[in-house]
Short mmCIF file of C-alpha atoms in Angstrom, two decimals:
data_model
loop_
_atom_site.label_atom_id
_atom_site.label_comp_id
_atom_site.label_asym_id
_atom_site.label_seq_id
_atom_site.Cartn_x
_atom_site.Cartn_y
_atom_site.Cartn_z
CA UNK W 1 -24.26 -15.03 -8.09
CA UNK W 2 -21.07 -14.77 -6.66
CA UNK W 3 -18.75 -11.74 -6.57
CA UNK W 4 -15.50 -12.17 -8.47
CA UNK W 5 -13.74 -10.44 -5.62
CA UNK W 6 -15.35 -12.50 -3.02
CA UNK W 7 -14.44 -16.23 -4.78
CA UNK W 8 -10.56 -14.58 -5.32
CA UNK W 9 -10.30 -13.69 -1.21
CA UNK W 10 -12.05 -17.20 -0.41
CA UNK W 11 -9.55 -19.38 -2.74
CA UNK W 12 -6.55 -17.06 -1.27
CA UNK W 13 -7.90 -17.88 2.05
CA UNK W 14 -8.25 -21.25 1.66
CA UNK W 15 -4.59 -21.97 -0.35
CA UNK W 16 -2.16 -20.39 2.73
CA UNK W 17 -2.31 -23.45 5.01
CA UNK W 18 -1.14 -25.36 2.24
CA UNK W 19 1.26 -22.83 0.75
CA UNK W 20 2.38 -22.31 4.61
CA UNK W 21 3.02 -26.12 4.15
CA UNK W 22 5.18 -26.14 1.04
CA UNK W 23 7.31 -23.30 2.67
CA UNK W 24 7.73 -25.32 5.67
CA UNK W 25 8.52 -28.64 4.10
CA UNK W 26 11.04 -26.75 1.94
CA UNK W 27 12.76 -24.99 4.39
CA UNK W 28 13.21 -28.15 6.28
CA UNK W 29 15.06 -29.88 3.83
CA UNK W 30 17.14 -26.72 2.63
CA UNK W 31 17.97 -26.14 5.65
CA UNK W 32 18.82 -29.65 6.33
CA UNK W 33 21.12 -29.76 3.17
CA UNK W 34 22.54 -26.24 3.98
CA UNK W 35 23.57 -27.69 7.76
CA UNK W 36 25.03 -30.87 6.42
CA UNK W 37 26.92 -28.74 3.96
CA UNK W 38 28.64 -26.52 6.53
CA UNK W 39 29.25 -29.90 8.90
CA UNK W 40 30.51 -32.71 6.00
CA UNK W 41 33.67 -30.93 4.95
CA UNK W 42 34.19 -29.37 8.60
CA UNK W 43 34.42 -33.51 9.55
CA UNK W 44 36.13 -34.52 6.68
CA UNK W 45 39.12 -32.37 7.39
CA UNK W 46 38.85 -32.77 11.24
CA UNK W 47 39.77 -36.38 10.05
CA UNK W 48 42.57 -35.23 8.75
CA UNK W 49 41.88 -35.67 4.84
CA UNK W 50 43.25 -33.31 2.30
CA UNK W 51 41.60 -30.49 0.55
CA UNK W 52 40.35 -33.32 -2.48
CA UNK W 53 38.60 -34.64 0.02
CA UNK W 54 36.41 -32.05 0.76
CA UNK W 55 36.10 -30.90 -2.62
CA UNK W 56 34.74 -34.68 -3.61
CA UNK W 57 31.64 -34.15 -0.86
CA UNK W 58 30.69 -30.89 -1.78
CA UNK W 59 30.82 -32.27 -5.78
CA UNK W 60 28.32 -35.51 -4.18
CA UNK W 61 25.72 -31.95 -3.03
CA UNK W 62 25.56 -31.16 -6.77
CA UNK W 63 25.90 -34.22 -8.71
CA UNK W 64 23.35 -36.55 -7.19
CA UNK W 65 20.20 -33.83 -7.77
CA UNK W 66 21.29 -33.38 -11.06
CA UNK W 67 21.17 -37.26 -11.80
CA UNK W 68 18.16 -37.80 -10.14
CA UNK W 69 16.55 -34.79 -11.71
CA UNK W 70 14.42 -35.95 -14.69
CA UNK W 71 12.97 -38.85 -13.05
CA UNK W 72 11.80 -36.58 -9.92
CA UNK W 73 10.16 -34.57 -12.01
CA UNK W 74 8.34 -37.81 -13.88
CA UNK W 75 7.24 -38.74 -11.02
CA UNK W 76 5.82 -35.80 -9.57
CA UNK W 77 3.81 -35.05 -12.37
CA UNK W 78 2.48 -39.10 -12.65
CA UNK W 79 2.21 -39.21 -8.16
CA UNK W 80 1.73 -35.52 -7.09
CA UNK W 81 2.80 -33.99 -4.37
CA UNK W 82 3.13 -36.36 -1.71
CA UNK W 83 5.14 -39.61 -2.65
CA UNK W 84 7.56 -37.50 -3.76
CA UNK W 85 8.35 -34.93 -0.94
CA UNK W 86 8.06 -38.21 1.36
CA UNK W 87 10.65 -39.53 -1.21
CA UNK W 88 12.76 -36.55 -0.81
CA UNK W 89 12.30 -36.27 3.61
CA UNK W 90 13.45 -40.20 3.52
CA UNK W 91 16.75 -39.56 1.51
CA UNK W 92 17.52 -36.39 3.96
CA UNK W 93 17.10 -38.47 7.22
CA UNK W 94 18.95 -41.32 5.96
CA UNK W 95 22.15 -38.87 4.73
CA UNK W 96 21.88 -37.26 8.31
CA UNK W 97 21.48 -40.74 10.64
CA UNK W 98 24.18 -42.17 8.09
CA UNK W 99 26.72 -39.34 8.85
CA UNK W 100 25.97 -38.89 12.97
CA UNK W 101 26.33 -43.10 12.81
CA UNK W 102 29.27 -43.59 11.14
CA UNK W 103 31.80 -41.01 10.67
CA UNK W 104 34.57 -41.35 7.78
CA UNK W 105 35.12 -40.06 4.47
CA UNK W 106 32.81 -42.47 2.26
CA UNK W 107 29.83 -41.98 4.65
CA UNK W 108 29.86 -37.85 4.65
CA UNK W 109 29.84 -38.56 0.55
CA UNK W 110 26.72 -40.86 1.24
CA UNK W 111 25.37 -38.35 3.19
CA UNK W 112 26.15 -35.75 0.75
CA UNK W 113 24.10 -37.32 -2.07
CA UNK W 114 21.69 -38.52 -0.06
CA UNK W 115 20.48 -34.67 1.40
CA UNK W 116 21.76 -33.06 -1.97
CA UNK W 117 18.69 -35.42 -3.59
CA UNK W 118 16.36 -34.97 -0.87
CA UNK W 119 16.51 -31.28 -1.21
CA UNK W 120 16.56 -31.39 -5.00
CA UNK W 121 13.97 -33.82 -5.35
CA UNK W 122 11.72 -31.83 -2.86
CA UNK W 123 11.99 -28.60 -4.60
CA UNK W 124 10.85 -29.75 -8.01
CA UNK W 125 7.68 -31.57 -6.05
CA UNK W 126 7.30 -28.34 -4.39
CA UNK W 127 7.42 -25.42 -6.55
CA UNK W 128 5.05 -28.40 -9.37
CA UNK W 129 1.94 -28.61 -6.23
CA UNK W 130 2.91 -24.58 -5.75
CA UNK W 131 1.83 -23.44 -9.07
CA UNK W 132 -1.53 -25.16 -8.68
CA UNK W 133 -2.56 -23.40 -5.68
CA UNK W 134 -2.57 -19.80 -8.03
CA UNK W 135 -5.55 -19.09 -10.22
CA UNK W 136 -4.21 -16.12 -11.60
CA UNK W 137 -1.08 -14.94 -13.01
CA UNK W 138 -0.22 -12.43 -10.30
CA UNK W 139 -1.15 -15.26 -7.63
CA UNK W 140 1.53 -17.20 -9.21
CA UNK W 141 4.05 -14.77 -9.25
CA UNK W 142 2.86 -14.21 -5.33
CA UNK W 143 3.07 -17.92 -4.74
CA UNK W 144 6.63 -18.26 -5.70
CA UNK W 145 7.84 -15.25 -4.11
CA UNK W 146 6.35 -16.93 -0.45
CA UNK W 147 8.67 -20.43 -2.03
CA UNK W 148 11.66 -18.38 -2.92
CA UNK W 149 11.51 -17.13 0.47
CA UNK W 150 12.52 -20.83 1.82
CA UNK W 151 16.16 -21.09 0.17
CA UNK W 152 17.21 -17.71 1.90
CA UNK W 153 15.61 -18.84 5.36
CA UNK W 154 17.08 -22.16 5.09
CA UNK W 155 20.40 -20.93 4.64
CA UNK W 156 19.93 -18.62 8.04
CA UNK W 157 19.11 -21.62 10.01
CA UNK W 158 20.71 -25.10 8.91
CA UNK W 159 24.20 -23.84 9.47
CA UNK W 160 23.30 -21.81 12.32
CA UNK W 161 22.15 -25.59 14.25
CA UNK W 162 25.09 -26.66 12.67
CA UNK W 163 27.93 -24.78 13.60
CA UNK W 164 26.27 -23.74 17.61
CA UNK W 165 25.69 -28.10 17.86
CA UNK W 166 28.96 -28.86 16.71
CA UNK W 167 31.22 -26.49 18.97
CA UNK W 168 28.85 -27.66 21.85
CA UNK W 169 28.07 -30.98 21.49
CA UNK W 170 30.06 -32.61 18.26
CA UNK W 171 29.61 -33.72 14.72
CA UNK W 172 27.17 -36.32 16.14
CA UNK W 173 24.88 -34.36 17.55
CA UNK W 174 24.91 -31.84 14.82
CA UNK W 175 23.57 -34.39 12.50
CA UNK W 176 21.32 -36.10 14.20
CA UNK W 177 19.78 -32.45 15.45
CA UNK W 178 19.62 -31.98 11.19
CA UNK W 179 17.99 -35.30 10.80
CA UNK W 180 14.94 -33.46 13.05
CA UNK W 181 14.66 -31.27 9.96
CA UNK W 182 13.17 -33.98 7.54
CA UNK W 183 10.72 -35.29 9.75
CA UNK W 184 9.27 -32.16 10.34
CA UNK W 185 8.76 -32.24 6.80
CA UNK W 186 6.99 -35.03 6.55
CA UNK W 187 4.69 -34.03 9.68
CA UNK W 188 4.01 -30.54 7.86
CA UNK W 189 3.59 -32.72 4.30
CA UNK W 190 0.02 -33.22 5.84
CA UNK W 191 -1.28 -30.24 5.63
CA UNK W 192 -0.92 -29.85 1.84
CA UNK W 193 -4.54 -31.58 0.15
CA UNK W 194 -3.94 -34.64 -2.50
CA UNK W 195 -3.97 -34.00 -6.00
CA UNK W 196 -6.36 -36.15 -8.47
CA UNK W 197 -4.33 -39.04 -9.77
CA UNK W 198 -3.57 -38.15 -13.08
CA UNK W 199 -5.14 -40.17 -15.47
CA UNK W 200 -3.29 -43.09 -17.21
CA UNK W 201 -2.08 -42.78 -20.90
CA UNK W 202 -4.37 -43.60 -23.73
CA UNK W 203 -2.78 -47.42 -24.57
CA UNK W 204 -0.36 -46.81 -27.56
CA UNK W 205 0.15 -43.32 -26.87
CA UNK W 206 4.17 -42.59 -27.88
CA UNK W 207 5.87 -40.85 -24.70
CA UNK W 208 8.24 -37.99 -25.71
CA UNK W 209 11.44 -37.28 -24.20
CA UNK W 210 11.58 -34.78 -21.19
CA UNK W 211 14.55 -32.81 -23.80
CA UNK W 212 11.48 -32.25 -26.10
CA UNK W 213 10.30 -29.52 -23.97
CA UNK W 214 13.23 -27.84 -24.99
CA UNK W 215 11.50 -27.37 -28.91
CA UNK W 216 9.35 -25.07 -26.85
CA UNK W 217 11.26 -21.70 -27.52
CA UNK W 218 9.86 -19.77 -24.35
CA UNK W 219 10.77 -23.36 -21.75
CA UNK W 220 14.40 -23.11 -24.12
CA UNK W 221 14.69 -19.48 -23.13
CA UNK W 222 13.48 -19.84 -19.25
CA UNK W 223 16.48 -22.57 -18.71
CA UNK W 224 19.01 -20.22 -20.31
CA UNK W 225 17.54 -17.27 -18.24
CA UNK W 226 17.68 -19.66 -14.78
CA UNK W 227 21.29 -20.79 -15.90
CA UNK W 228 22.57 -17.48 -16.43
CA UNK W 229 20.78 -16.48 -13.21
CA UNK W 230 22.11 -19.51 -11.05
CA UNK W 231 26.35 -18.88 -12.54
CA UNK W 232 25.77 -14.96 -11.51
CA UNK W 233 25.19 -16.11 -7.80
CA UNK W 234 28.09 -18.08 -8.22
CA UNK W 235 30.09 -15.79 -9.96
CA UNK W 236 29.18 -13.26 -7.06
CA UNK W 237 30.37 -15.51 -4.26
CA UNK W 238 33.50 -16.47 -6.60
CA UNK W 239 35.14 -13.85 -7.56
CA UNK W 240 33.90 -11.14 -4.94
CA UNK W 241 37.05 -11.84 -2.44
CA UNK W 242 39.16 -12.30 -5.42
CA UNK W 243 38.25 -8.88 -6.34
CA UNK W 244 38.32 -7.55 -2.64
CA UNK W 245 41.57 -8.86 -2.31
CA UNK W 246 42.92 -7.38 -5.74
CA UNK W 247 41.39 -3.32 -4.46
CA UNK W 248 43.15 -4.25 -0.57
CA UNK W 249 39.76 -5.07 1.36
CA UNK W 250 39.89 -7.29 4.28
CA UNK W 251 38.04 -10.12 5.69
CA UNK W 252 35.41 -7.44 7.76
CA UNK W 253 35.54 -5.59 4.62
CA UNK W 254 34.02 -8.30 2.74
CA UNK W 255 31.75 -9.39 4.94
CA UNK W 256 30.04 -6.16 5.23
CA UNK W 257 29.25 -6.24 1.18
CA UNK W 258 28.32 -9.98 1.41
CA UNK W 259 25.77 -8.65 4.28
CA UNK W 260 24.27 -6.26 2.36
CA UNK W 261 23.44 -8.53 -0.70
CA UNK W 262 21.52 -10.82 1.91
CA UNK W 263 20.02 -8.58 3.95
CA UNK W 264 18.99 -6.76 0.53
CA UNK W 265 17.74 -10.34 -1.03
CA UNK W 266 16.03 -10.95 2.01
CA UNK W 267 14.21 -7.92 2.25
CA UNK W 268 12.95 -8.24 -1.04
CA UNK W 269 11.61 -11.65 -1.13
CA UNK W 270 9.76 -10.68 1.90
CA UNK W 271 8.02 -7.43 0.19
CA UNK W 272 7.55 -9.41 -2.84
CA UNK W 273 4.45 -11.50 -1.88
CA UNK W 274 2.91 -8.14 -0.92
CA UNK W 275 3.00 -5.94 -4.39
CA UNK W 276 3.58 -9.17 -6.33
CA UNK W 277 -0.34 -8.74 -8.04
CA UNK W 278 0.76 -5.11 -9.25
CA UNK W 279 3.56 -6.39 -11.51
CA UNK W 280 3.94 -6.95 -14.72
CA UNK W 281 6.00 -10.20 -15.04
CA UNK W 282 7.16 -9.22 -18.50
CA UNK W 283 8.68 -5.42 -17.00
CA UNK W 284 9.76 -7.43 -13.91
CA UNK W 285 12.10 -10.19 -15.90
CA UNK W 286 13.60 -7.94 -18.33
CA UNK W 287 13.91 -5.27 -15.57
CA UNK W 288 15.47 -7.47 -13.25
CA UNK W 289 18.00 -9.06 -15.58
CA UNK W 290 18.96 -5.28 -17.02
CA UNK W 291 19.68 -4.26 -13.18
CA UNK W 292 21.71 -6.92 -12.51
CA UNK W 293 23.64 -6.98 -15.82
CA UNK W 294 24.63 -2.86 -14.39
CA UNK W 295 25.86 -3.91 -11.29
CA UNK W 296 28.29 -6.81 -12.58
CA UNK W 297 29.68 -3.86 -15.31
CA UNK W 298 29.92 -1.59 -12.86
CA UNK W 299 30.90 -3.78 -9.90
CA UNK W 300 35.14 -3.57 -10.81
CA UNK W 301 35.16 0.15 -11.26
CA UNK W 302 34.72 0.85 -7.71
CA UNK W 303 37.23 0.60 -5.08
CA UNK W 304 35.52 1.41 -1.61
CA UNK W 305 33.71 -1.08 0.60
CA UNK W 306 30.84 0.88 0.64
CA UNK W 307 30.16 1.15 -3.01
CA UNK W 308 30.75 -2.29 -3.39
CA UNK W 309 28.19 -2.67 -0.81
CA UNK W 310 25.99 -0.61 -2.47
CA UNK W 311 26.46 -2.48 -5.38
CA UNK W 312 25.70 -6.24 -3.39
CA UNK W 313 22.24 -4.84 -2.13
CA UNK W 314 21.03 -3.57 -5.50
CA UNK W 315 22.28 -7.35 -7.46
CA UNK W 316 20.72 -8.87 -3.95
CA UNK W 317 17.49 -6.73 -4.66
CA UNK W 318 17.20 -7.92 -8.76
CA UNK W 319 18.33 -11.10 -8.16
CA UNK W 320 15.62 -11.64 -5.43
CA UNK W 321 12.91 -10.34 -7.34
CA UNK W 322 14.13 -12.61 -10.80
CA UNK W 323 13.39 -16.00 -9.51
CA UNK W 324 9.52 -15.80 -8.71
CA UNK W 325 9.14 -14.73 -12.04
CA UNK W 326 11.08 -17.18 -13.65
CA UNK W 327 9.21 -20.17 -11.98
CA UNK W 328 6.08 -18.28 -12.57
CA UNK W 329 7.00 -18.01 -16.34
CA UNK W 330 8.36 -21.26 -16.77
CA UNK W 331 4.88 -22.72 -15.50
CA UNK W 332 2.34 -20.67 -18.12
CA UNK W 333 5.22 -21.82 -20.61
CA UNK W 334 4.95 -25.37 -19.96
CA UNK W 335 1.89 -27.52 -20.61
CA UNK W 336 0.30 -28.59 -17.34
CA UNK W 337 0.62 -32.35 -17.43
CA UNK W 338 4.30 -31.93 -17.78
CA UNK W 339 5.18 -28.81 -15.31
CA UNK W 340 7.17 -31.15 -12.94
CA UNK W 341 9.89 -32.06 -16.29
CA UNK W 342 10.53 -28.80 -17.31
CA UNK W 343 11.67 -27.90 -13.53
CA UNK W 344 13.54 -31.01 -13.32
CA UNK W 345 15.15 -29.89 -17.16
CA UNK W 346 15.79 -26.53 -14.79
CA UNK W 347 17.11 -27.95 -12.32
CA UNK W 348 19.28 -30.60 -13.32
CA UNK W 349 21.50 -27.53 -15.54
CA UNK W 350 21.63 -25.86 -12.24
CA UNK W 351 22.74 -28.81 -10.59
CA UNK W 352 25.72 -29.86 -13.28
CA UNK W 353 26.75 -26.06 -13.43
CA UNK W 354 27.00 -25.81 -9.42
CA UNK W 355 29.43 -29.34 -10.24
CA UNK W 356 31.71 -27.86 -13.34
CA UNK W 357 31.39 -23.32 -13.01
CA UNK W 358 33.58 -23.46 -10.66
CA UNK W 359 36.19 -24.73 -12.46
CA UNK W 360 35.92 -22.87 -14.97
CA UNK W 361 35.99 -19.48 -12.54
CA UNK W 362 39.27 -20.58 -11.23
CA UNK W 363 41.01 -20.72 -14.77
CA UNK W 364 39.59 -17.37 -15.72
CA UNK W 365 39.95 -15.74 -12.72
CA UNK W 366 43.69 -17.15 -12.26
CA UNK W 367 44.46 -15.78 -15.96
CA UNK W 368 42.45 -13.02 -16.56
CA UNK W 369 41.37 -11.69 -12.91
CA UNK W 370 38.17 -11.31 -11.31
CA UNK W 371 37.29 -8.03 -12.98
CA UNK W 372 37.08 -9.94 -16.32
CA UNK W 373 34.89 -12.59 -14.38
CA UNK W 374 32.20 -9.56 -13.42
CA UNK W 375 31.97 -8.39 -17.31
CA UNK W 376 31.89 -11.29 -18.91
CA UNK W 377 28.75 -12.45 -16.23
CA UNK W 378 27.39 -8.72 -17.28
CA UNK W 379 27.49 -9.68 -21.06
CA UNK W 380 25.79 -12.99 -20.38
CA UNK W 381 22.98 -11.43 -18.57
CA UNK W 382 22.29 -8.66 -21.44
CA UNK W 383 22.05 -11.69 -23.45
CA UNK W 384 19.17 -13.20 -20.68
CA UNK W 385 17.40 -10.19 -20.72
CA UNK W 386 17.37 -9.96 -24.71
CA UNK W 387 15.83 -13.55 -24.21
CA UNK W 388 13.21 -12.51 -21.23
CA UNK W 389 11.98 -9.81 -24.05
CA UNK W 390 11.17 -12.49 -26.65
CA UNK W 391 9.43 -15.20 -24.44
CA UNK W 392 5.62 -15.27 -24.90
CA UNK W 393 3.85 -15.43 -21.39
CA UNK W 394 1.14 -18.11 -22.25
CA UNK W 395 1.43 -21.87 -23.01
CA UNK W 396 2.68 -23.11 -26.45
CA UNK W 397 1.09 -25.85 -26.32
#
């Protein structure tokens, strides 16, 4: 008979190549994405187009992955794991050979979509197979924090290659050096074992919409939660000069509190993995939602950079450790056959709020100031963590 202890250590064993896998095919098309994001509008106005220029490719980053959404997450829970992250490597290299090929205003929108899909359309594949690795709730949680670690690295090292290739070597270069990204994606997409085909519908079974996943309240709740979540990092990166600018910070200033939420979200994704089995996902939700509601109410009242600092690393430290547990939530929420909708549901609302929040920032910041911006993101995420406490952790099914 087998020790309980023994079977949990050999199935941990045996899931890191893959998970080491996932991690690395994510953070090569984030970071692809995040390179091509810094390079596009860089080119776009080195060609001498107006500021509506660059504001219609960084809309094409948004609005393509929130289009293509629903059916990526169709298909990854009818194909797997595989077809689609090929899917997703494919759309990346194309953007990135399209933009280092031909160089004007209509191409770096191509290219825009093209990457903004591949990364969107990756993640949902991704974080789906991820879940499946975990036999246990705390593995889950653990899984996600080692996928949530991807996003941050990404966004060390796409721009990075991007901004050293262009001042050496050009725009061309840049991209093509980002195309690189993808393929080692699909080279490290081997590593990750096939899933079962899943089996076909019974014939005259009635499909339901992807939207009915919404009737489920605790799926209804997770979306709000990874909304609400998704505008305060916005919010954050919004109205944070605004706000330096209004108490007489400057530029070093600013970038010393915007270095201390990364290095702060950083550090706590990696500790994560390591204590994730000795939390409670319930405490570490509500918890996490109640610390960062705090900082955004307490954010305005301070004046120096180093509170304000202070106040970045503790919203870099709860909004690090929020979205393991959301993704490991919204997967005992959902029923298993149709895990890959209810991320695309999630991410597609993330995708068309990156497209239209910021708009919306702009006119209440311009008539209201960025302190009202900070409380009114503090009230919405008292509301999330009022939600987080009434969400049942196990499937309605």
């Amino acid at each position: 008979m087998h020790s309980p202890v023994v079977d949990t250590r050999e199935r941990a064993h045996g899931m890191r190549p893959a998970l080491a896998a996932m991690v690395a095919c994510q953070v090569g098309l984030h970071a692809c994405v995040q390179g091509v994001r810094l390079a596009a509008p860089l080119n776009v106005l080195r060609l001498g187009h107006s500021a509506w220029s660059v504001g219609l490719v960084m809309a094409m980053f948004a609005l393509f992955p929130a289009l293509l959404a629903l059916p990526a997450g169709r298909l990854a829970d009818r194909r797997g794991y595989h077809l689609p992250v090929r899917l997703a490597a494919l759309c990346s290299l194309g953007g990135t050979l399209l933009a280092a090929a031909l160089q004007n205003r209509f191409t770096l929108c191509a290219a825009a979509a093209l990457c903004g899909a591949g990364a969107g359309f990756g993640m949902i594949a991704i974080q789906r197979s991820a879940s499946r690795l975990a036999g246990s709730d705390g593995e889950r949680l653990r899984v996600f924090s080692w996928i949530a670690l991807a996003p941050a690295l990404a966004g060390l090292f796409g721009p990075m290659l991007a901004g050293f290739l262009i001042d050496r070597a050009g725009f061309s270069a840049a991209f093509l050096a980002l195309a690189l990204l993808p393929v080692a994606t699909l080279l490290a997409a081997q590593a990750v074992p096939r899933e079962a085909p899943r089996p076909a519908p019974a014939p005259g079974a009635r499909k339901t919409s992807a939207w009915h996943l919404l009737r489920l309240a605790s799926v209804r709740r997770l979306v709000f939660i990874s909304w609400v979540v998704s505008v305060s990092w916005d919010v954050h990166g919004f109205a944070l000069p605004l706000l330096g600018v209004e108490r007489g910070l400057n530029a070093s200033a600013l970038g010393l509190v915007l270095a201390a939420y990364a290095v702060a979200s950083m550090t706590v994704r990696l500790l994560m993995p390591l204590v994730a089995a000795r939390l409670s996902r319930h405490a570490l939700l509500c918890g996490a939602l109640l610390l960062t509601c705090a900082v955004f109410a307490a954010y305005p009242l301070f004046h120096s950079a180093w509170a304000m600092a202070a106040c970045a690393a503790i919203l870099g430290i709860g909004l690090g450790l929020v979205q393991p547990a959301i993704l490991a939530s919204l997967h005992d929420a959902t029923p298993p056959e149709r895990q890959g909708e209810a991320l695309a549901l999630r991410s597609m609302t993330l995708h068309a709020s990156m497209a239209v929040m910021p708009l919306v920032f702009g006119v209440i910041g311009t008539g209201a100031g960025a302190a009202v911006l900070f409380w009114l993101m503090a009230g919405a995420l008292g509301l999330g963590s009022l939600q987080a406490r009434a969400i049942r952790f196990h499937r309605e099914v």
